[in-house]
mmCIF file of C-alpha atoms and ligand atoms in Angstrom:
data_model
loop_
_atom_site.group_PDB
_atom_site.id
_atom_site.type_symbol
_atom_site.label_atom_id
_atom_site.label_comp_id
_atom_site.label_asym_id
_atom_site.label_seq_id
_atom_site.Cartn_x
_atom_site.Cartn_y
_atom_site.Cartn_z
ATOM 1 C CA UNK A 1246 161.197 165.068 5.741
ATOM 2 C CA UNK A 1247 158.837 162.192 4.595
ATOM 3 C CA UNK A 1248 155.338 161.757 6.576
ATOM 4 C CA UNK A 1249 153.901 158.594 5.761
ATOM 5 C CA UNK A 1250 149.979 159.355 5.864
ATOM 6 C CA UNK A 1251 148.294 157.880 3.263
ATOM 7 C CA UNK A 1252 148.859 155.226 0.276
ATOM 8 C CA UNK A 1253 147.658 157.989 -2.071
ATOM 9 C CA UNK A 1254 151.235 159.483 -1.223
ATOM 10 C CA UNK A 1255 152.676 156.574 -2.874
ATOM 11 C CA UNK A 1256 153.698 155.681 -6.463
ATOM 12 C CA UNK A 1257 153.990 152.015 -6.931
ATOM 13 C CA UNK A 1258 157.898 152.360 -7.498
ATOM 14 C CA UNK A 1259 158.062 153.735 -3.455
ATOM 15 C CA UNK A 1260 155.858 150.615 -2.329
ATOM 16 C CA UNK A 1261 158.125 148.109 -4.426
ATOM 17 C CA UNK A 1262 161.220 149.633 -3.141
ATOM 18 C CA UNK A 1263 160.119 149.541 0.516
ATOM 19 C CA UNK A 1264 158.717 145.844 0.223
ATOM 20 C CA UNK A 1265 162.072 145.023 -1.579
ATOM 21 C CA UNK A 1266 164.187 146.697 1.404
ATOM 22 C CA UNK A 1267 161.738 144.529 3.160
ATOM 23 C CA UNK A 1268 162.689 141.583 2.365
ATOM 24 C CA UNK A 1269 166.180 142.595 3.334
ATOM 25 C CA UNK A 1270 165.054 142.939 6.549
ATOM 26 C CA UNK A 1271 163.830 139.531 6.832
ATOM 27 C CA UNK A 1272 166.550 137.924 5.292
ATOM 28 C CA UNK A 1273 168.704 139.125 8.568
ATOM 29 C CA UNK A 1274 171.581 140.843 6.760
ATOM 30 C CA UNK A 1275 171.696 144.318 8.030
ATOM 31 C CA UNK A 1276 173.391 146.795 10.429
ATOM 32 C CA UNK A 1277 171.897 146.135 13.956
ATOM 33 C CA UNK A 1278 173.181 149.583 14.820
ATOM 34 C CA UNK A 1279 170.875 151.284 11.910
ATOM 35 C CA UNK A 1280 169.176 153.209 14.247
ATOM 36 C CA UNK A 1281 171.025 153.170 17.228
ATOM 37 C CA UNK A 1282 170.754 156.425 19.354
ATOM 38 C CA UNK A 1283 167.331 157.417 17.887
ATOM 39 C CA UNK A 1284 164.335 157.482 19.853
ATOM 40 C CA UNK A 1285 160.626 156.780 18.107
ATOM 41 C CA UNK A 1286 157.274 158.033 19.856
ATOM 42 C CA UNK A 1287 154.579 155.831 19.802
ATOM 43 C CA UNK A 1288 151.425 157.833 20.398
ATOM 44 C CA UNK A 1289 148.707 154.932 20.475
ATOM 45 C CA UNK A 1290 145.195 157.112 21.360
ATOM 46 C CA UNK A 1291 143.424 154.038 20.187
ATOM 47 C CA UNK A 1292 143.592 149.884 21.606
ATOM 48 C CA UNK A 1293 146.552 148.190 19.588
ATOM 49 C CA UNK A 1294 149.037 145.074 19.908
ATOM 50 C CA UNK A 1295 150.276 144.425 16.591
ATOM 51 C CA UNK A 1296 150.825 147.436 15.299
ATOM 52 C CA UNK A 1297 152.387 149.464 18.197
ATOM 53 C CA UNK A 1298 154.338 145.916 19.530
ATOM 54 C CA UNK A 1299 155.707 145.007 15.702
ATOM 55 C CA UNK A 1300 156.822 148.783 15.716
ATOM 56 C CA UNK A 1301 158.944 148.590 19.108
ATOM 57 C CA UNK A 1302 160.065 145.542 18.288
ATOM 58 C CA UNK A 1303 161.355 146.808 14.618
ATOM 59 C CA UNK A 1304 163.035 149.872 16.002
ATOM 60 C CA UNK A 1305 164.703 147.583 19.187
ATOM 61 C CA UNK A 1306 165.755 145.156 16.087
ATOM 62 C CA UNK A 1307 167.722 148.420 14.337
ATOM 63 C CA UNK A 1308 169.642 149.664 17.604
ATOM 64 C CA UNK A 1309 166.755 152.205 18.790
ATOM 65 C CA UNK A 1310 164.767 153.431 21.602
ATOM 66 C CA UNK A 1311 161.163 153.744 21.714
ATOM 67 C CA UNK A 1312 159.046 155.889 24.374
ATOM 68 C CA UNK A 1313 155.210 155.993 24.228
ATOM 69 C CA UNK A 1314 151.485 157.532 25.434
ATOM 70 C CA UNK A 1315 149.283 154.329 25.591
ATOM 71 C CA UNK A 1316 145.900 156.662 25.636
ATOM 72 C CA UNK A 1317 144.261 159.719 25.387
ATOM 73 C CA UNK A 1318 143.517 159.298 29.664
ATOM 74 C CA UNK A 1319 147.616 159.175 30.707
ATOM 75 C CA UNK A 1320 148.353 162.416 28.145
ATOM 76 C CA UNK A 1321 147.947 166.286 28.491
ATOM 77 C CA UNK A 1322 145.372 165.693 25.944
ATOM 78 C CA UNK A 1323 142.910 164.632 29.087
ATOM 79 C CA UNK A 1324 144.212 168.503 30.536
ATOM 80 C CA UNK A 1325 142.408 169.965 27.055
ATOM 81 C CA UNK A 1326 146.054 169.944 24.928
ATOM 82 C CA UNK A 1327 145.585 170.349 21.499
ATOM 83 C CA UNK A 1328 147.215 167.240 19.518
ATOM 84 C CA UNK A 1329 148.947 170.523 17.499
ATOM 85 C CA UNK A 1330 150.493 171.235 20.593
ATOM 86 C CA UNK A 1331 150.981 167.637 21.666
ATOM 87 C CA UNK A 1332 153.268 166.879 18.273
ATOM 88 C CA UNK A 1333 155.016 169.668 18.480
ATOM 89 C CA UNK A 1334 156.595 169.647 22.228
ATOM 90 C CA UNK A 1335 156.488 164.960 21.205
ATOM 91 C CA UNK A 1336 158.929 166.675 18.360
ATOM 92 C CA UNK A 1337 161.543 167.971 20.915
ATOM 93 C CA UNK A 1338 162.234 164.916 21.897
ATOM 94 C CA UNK A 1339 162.295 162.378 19.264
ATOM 95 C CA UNK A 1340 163.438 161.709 15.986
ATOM 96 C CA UNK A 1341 159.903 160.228 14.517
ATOM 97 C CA UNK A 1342 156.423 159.766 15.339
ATOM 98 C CA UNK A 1343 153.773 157.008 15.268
ATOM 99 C CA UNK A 1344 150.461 158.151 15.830
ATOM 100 C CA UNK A 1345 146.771 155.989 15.938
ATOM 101 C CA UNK A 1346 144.074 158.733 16.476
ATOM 102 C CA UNK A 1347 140.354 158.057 16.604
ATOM 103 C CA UNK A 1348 139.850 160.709 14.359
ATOM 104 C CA UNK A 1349 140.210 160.498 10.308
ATOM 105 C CA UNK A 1350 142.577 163.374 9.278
ATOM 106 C CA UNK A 1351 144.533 163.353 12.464
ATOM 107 C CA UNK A 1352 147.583 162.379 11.406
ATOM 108 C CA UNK A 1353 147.635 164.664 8.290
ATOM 109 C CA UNK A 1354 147.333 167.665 11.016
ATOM 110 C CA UNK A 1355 150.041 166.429 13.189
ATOM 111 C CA UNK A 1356 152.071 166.104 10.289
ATOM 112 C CA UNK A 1357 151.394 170.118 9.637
ATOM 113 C CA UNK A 1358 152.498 170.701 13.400
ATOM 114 C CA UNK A 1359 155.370 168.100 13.782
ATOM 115 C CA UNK A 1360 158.666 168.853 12.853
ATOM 116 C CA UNK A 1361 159.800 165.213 13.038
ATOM 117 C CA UNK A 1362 158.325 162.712 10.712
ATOM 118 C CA UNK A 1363 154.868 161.210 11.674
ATOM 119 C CA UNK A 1364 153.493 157.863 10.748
ATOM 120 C CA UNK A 1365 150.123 157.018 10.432
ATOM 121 C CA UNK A 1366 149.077 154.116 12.506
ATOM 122 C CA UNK A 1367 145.647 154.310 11.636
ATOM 123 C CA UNK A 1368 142.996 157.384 11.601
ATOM 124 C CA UNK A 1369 139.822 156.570 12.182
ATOM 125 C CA UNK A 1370 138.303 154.943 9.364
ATOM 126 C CA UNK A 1371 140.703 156.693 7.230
ATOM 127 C CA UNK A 1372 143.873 155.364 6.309
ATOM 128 C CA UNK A 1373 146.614 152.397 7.785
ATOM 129 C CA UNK A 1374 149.577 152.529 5.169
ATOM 130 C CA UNK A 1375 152.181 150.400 7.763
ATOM 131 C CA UNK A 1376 149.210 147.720 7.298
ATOM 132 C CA UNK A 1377 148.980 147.821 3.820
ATOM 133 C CA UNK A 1378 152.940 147.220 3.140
ATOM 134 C CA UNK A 1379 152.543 144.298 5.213
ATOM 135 C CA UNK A 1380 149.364 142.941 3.530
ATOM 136 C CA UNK A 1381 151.442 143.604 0.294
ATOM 137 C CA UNK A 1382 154.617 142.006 1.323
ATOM 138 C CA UNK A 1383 152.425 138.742 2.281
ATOM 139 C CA UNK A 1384 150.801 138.324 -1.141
ATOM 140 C CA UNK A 1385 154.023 138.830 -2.494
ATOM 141 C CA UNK A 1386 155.342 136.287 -0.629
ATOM 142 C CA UNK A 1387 152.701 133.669 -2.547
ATOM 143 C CA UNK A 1388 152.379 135.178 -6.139
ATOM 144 C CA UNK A 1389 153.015 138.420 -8.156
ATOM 145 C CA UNK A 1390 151.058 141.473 -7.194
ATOM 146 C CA UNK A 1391 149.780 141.852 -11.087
ATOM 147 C CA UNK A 1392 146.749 140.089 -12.714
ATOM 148 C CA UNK A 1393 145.331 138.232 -9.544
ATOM 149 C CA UNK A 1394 141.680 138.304 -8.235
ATOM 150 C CA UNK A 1395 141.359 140.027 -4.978
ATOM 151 C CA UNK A 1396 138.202 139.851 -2.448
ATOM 152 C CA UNK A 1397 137.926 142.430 0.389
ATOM 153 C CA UNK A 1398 135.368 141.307 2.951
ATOM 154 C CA UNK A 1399 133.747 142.294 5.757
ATOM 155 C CA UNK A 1400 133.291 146.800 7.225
ATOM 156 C CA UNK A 1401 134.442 148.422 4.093
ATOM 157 C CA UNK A 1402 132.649 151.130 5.267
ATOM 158 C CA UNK A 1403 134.415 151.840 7.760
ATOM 159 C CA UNK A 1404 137.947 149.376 7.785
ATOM 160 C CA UNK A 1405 140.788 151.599 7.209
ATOM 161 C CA UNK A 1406 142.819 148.312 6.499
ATOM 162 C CA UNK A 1407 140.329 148.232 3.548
ATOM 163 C CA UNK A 1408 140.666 151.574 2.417
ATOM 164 C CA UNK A 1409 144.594 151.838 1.892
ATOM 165 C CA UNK A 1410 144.665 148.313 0.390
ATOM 166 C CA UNK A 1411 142.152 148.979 -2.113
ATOM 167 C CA UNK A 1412 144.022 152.396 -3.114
ATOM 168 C CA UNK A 1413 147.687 150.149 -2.865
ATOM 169 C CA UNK A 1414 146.209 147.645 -4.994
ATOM 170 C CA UNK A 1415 145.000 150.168 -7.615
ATOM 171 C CA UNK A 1416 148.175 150.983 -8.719
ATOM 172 C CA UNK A 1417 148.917 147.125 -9.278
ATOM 173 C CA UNK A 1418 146.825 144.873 -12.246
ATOM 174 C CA UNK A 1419 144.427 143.403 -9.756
ATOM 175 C CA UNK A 1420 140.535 142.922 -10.041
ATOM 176 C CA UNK A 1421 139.009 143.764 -6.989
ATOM 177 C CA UNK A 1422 135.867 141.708 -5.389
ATOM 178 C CA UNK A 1423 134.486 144.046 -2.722
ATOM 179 C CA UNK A 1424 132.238 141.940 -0.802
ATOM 180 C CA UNK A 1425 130.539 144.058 2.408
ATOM 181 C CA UNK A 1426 126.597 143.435 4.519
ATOM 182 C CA UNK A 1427 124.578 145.586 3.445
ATOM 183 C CA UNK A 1428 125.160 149.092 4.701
ATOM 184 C CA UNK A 1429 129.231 148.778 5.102
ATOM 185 C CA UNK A 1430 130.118 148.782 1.091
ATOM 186 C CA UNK A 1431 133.166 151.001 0.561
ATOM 187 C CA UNK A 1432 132.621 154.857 0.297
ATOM 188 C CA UNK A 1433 131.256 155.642 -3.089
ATOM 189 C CA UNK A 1434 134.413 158.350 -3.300
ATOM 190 C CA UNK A 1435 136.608 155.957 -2.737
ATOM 191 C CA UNK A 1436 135.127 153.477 -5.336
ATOM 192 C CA UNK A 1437 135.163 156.559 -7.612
ATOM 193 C CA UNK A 1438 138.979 157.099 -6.986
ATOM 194 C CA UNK A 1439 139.476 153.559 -7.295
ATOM 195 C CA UNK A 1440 137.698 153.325 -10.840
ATOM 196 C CA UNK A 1441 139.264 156.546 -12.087
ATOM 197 C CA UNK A 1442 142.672 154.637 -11.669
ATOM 198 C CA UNK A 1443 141.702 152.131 -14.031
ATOM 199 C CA UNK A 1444 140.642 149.268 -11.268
ATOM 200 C CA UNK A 1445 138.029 147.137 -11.843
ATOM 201 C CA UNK A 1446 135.477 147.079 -8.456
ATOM 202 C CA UNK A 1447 132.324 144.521 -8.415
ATOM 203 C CA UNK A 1448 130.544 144.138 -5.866
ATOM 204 C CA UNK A 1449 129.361 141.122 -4.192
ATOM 205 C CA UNK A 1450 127.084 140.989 -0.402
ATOM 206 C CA UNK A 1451 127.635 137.007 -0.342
ATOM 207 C CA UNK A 1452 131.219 135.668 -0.362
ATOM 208 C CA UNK A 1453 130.422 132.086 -0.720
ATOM 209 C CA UNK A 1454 129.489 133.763 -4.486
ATOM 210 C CA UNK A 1455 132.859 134.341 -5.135
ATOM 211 C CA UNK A 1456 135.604 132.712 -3.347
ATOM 212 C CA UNK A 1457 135.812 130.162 -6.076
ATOM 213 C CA UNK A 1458 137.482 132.869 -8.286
ATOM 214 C CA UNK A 1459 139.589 134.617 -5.995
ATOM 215 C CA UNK A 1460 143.232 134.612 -5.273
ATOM 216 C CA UNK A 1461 143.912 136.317 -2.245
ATOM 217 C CA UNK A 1462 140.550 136.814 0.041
ATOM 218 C CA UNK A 1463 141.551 139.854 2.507
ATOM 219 C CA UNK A 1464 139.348 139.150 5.535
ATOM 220 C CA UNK A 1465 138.487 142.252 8.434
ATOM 221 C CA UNK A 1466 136.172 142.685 11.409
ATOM 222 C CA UNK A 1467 133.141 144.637 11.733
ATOM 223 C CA UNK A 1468 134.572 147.991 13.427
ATOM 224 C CA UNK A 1469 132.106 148.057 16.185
ATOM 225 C CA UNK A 1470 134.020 151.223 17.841
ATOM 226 C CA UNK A 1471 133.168 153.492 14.915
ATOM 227 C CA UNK A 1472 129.390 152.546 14.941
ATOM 228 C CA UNK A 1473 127.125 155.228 15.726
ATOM 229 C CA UNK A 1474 125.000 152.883 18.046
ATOM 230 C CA UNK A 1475 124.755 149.458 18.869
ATOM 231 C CA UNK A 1476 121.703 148.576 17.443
ATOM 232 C CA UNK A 1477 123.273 148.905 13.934
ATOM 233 C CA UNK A 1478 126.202 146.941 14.799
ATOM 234 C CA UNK A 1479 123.926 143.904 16.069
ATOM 235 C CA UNK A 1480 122.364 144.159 12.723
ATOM 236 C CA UNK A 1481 125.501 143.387 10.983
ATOM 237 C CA UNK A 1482 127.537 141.485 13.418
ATOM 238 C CA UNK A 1483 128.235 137.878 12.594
ATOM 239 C CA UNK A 1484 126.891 138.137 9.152
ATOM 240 C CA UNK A 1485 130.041 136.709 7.512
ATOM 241 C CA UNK A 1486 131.772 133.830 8.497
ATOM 242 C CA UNK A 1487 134.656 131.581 6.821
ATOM 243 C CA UNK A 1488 134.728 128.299 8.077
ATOM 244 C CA UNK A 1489 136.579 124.970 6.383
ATOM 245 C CA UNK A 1490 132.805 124.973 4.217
ATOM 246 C CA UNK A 1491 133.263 127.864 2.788
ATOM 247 C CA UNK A 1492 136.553 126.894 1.638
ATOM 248 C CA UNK A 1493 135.062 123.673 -0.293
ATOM 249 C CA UNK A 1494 136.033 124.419 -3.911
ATOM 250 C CA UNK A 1495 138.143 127.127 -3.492
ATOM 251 C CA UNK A 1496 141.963 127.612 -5.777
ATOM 252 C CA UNK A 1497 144.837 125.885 -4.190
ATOM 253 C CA UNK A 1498 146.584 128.950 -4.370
ATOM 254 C CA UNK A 1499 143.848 130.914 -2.907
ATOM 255 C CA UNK A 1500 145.460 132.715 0.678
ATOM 256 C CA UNK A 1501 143.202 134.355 3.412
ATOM 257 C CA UNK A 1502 144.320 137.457 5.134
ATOM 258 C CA UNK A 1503 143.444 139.248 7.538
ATOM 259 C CA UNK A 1504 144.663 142.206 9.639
ATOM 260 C CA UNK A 1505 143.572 140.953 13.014
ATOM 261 C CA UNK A 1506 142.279 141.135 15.510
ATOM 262 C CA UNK A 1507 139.660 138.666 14.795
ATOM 263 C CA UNK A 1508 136.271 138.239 16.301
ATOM 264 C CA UNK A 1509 134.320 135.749 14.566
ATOM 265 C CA UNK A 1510 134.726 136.287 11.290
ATOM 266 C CA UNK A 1511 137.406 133.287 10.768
ATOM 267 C CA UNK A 1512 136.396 129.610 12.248
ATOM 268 C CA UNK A 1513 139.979 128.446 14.017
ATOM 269 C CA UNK A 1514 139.512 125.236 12.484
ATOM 270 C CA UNK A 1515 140.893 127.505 9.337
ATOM 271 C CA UNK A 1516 143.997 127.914 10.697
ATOM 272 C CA UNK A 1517 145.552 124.506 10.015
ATOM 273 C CA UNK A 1518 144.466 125.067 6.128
ATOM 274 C CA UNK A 1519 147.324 125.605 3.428
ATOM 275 C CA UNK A 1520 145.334 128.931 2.964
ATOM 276 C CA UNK A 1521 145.335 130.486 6.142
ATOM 277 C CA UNK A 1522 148.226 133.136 6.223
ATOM 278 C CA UNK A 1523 147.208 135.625 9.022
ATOM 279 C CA UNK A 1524 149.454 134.688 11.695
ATOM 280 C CA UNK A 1525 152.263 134.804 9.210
ATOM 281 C CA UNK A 1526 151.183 138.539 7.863
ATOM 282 C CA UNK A 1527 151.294 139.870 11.648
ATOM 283 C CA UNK A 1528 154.703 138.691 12.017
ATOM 284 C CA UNK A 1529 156.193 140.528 8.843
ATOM 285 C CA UNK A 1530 154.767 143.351 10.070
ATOM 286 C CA UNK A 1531 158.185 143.754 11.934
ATOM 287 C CA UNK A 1532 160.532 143.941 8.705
ATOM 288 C CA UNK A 1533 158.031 146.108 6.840
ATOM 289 C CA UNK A 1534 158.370 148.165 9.508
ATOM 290 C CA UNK A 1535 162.044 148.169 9.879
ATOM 291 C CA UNK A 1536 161.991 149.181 6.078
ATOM 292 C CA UNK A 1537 159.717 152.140 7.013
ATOM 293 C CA UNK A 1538 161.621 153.540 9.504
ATOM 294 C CA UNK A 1539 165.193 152.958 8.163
ATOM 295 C CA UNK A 1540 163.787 154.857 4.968
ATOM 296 C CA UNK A 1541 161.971 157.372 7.547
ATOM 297 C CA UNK A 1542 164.697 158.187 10.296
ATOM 298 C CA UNK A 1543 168.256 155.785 8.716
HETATM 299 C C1 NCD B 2222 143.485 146.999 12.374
HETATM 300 C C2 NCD B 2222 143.266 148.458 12.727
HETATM 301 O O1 NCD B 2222 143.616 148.900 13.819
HETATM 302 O O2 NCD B 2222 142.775 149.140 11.829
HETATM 303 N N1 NCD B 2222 144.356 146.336 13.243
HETATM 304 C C3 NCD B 2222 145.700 146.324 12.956
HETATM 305 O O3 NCD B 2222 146.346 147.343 12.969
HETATM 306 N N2 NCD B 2222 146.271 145.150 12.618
HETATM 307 C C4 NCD B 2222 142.262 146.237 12.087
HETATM 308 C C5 NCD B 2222 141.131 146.226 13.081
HETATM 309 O O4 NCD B 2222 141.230 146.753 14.172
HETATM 310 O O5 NCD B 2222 140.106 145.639 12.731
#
């Protein structure tokens, strides 16, 4: 049974052979009957569009069913249920789960109580592996994964889209820009992990600093949930900005992602740019997916 929990579980020969089967996927020439007759819980405890929509929408696209829990209010887990208990009766009656969970770790315990497959669909500030496939299929999609210049702005701190890219892109040839306010830098284990695999990390609080050198400039939102109080959100919110300036200077080849949703973080008038690939990441979200879940349930 595979659990897919964290990019640490991966080598890079799993993540190239699931962006490869990817690209399958998009290319439209595969069995629309894949998964026909299974059934996928999604188990969203947290808000979500793309990732719980691109997932329904993958398994519809292979032949299967999906039934869901939209929040924590409308499940037995509002009655006191454990989520132990939760993913283990969920596991009666489907063949795979997707899980987001405020907490960092949950989906590592369901996967101990589940006896189905679980997905992580983000943990807290932990860990979003589905993301990170995507994130990797879209760079792919402009230039090879080895010897470019990455920047990751914005809550490293506390992004989990931040987290599993950094670890994904570790096992690649990349140099890594990590450019956070004050405050929301990445987790010095994390940078520790990331350095003991041989990646390069500098650090950078001003991204107009950089963006000259980078290649791919991975773009996320201040995770106001997972604040302790407002007050130190307002500190930091709106302290970054791209905006058509910013861009002045900047490679041609140079591509912004971002995981969405956005808040301010990205001035629309971006969006008509050759560099702007967001909307375009969202969307393969739905054959990264189908890859996942053919490889997790086919
Ligand atoms: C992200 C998440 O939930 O971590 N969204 C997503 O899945 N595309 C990013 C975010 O909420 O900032």
């Amino acid at each position: 049974m595979r659990h897919i929990i964290s990019i640490r579980d991966f080598e890079r020969r799993d993540l190239d052979h699931l962006l490869h089967r990817a690209g399958e996927f998009a290319g439209g020439g595969f069995d629309r009957d894949l998964l026909a007759g299974k059934i996928l819980s999604l188990l969203f405890f947290e808000p979500s569009t793309r990732t719980r929509m691109s997932f329904a929408s993958a398994m519809a696209r292979l032949g299967g069913t999906c039934i869901s829990v939209d929040s924590m209010e409308a499940s037995s887990i509002a009655k006191g249920e454990t989520l132990a208990d939760t993913v283990r009766v969920v596991s009666g009656y489907t063949d795979a789960i997707v899980l987001r969970h405020p907490k960092e770790g949950a989906a590592r315990l369901a996967s101990e109580f589940a006896t189905v497959p679980v997905i992580n669909a983000g943990d807290g500030a932990g860990q979003h592996p589905s993301q990170t496939l995507l994130d990797l299929y879209t760079i792919k999609q402009s230039m090879d994964l080895d010897g470019i210049e990455v920047g990751i702005l914005g809550d490293l701190r506390y992004g989990r889209t931040a987290h599993s890219l950094a670890y994904a892109l570790s096992l690649y040839d990349v140099n890594l820009h990590a450019i956070a306010p004050k405050g929301l830098e990445f987790p010095e284990g994390l940078v520790h992990e990331l350095k003991g695999r041989g990646m390069e990390v500098r650090n950078h609080h001003d991204v107009r600093k950089v963006i000259r050198d980078l290649d791919v400039l991975y773009i996320t939102r201040i995770q106001k949930e997972r604040f302790p109080d407002l007050g130190s959100y307002y500190d930091v919110a709106s302290s970054y900005r791209i905006t058509p300036e910013t861009l002045q200077g900047v490679k041609d080849r140079l591509i912004l992602l971002h995981p969405l949703p956005r808040v301010d973080e990205i001035d629309p008038a971006v969006d008509s740019t050759p560099h702007a690939r967001y909307f375009e990441q969202s969307r393969n979200g739905v054959p990264v997916r189908m890859a996942l879940l053919s490889e997790v349930m086919g």
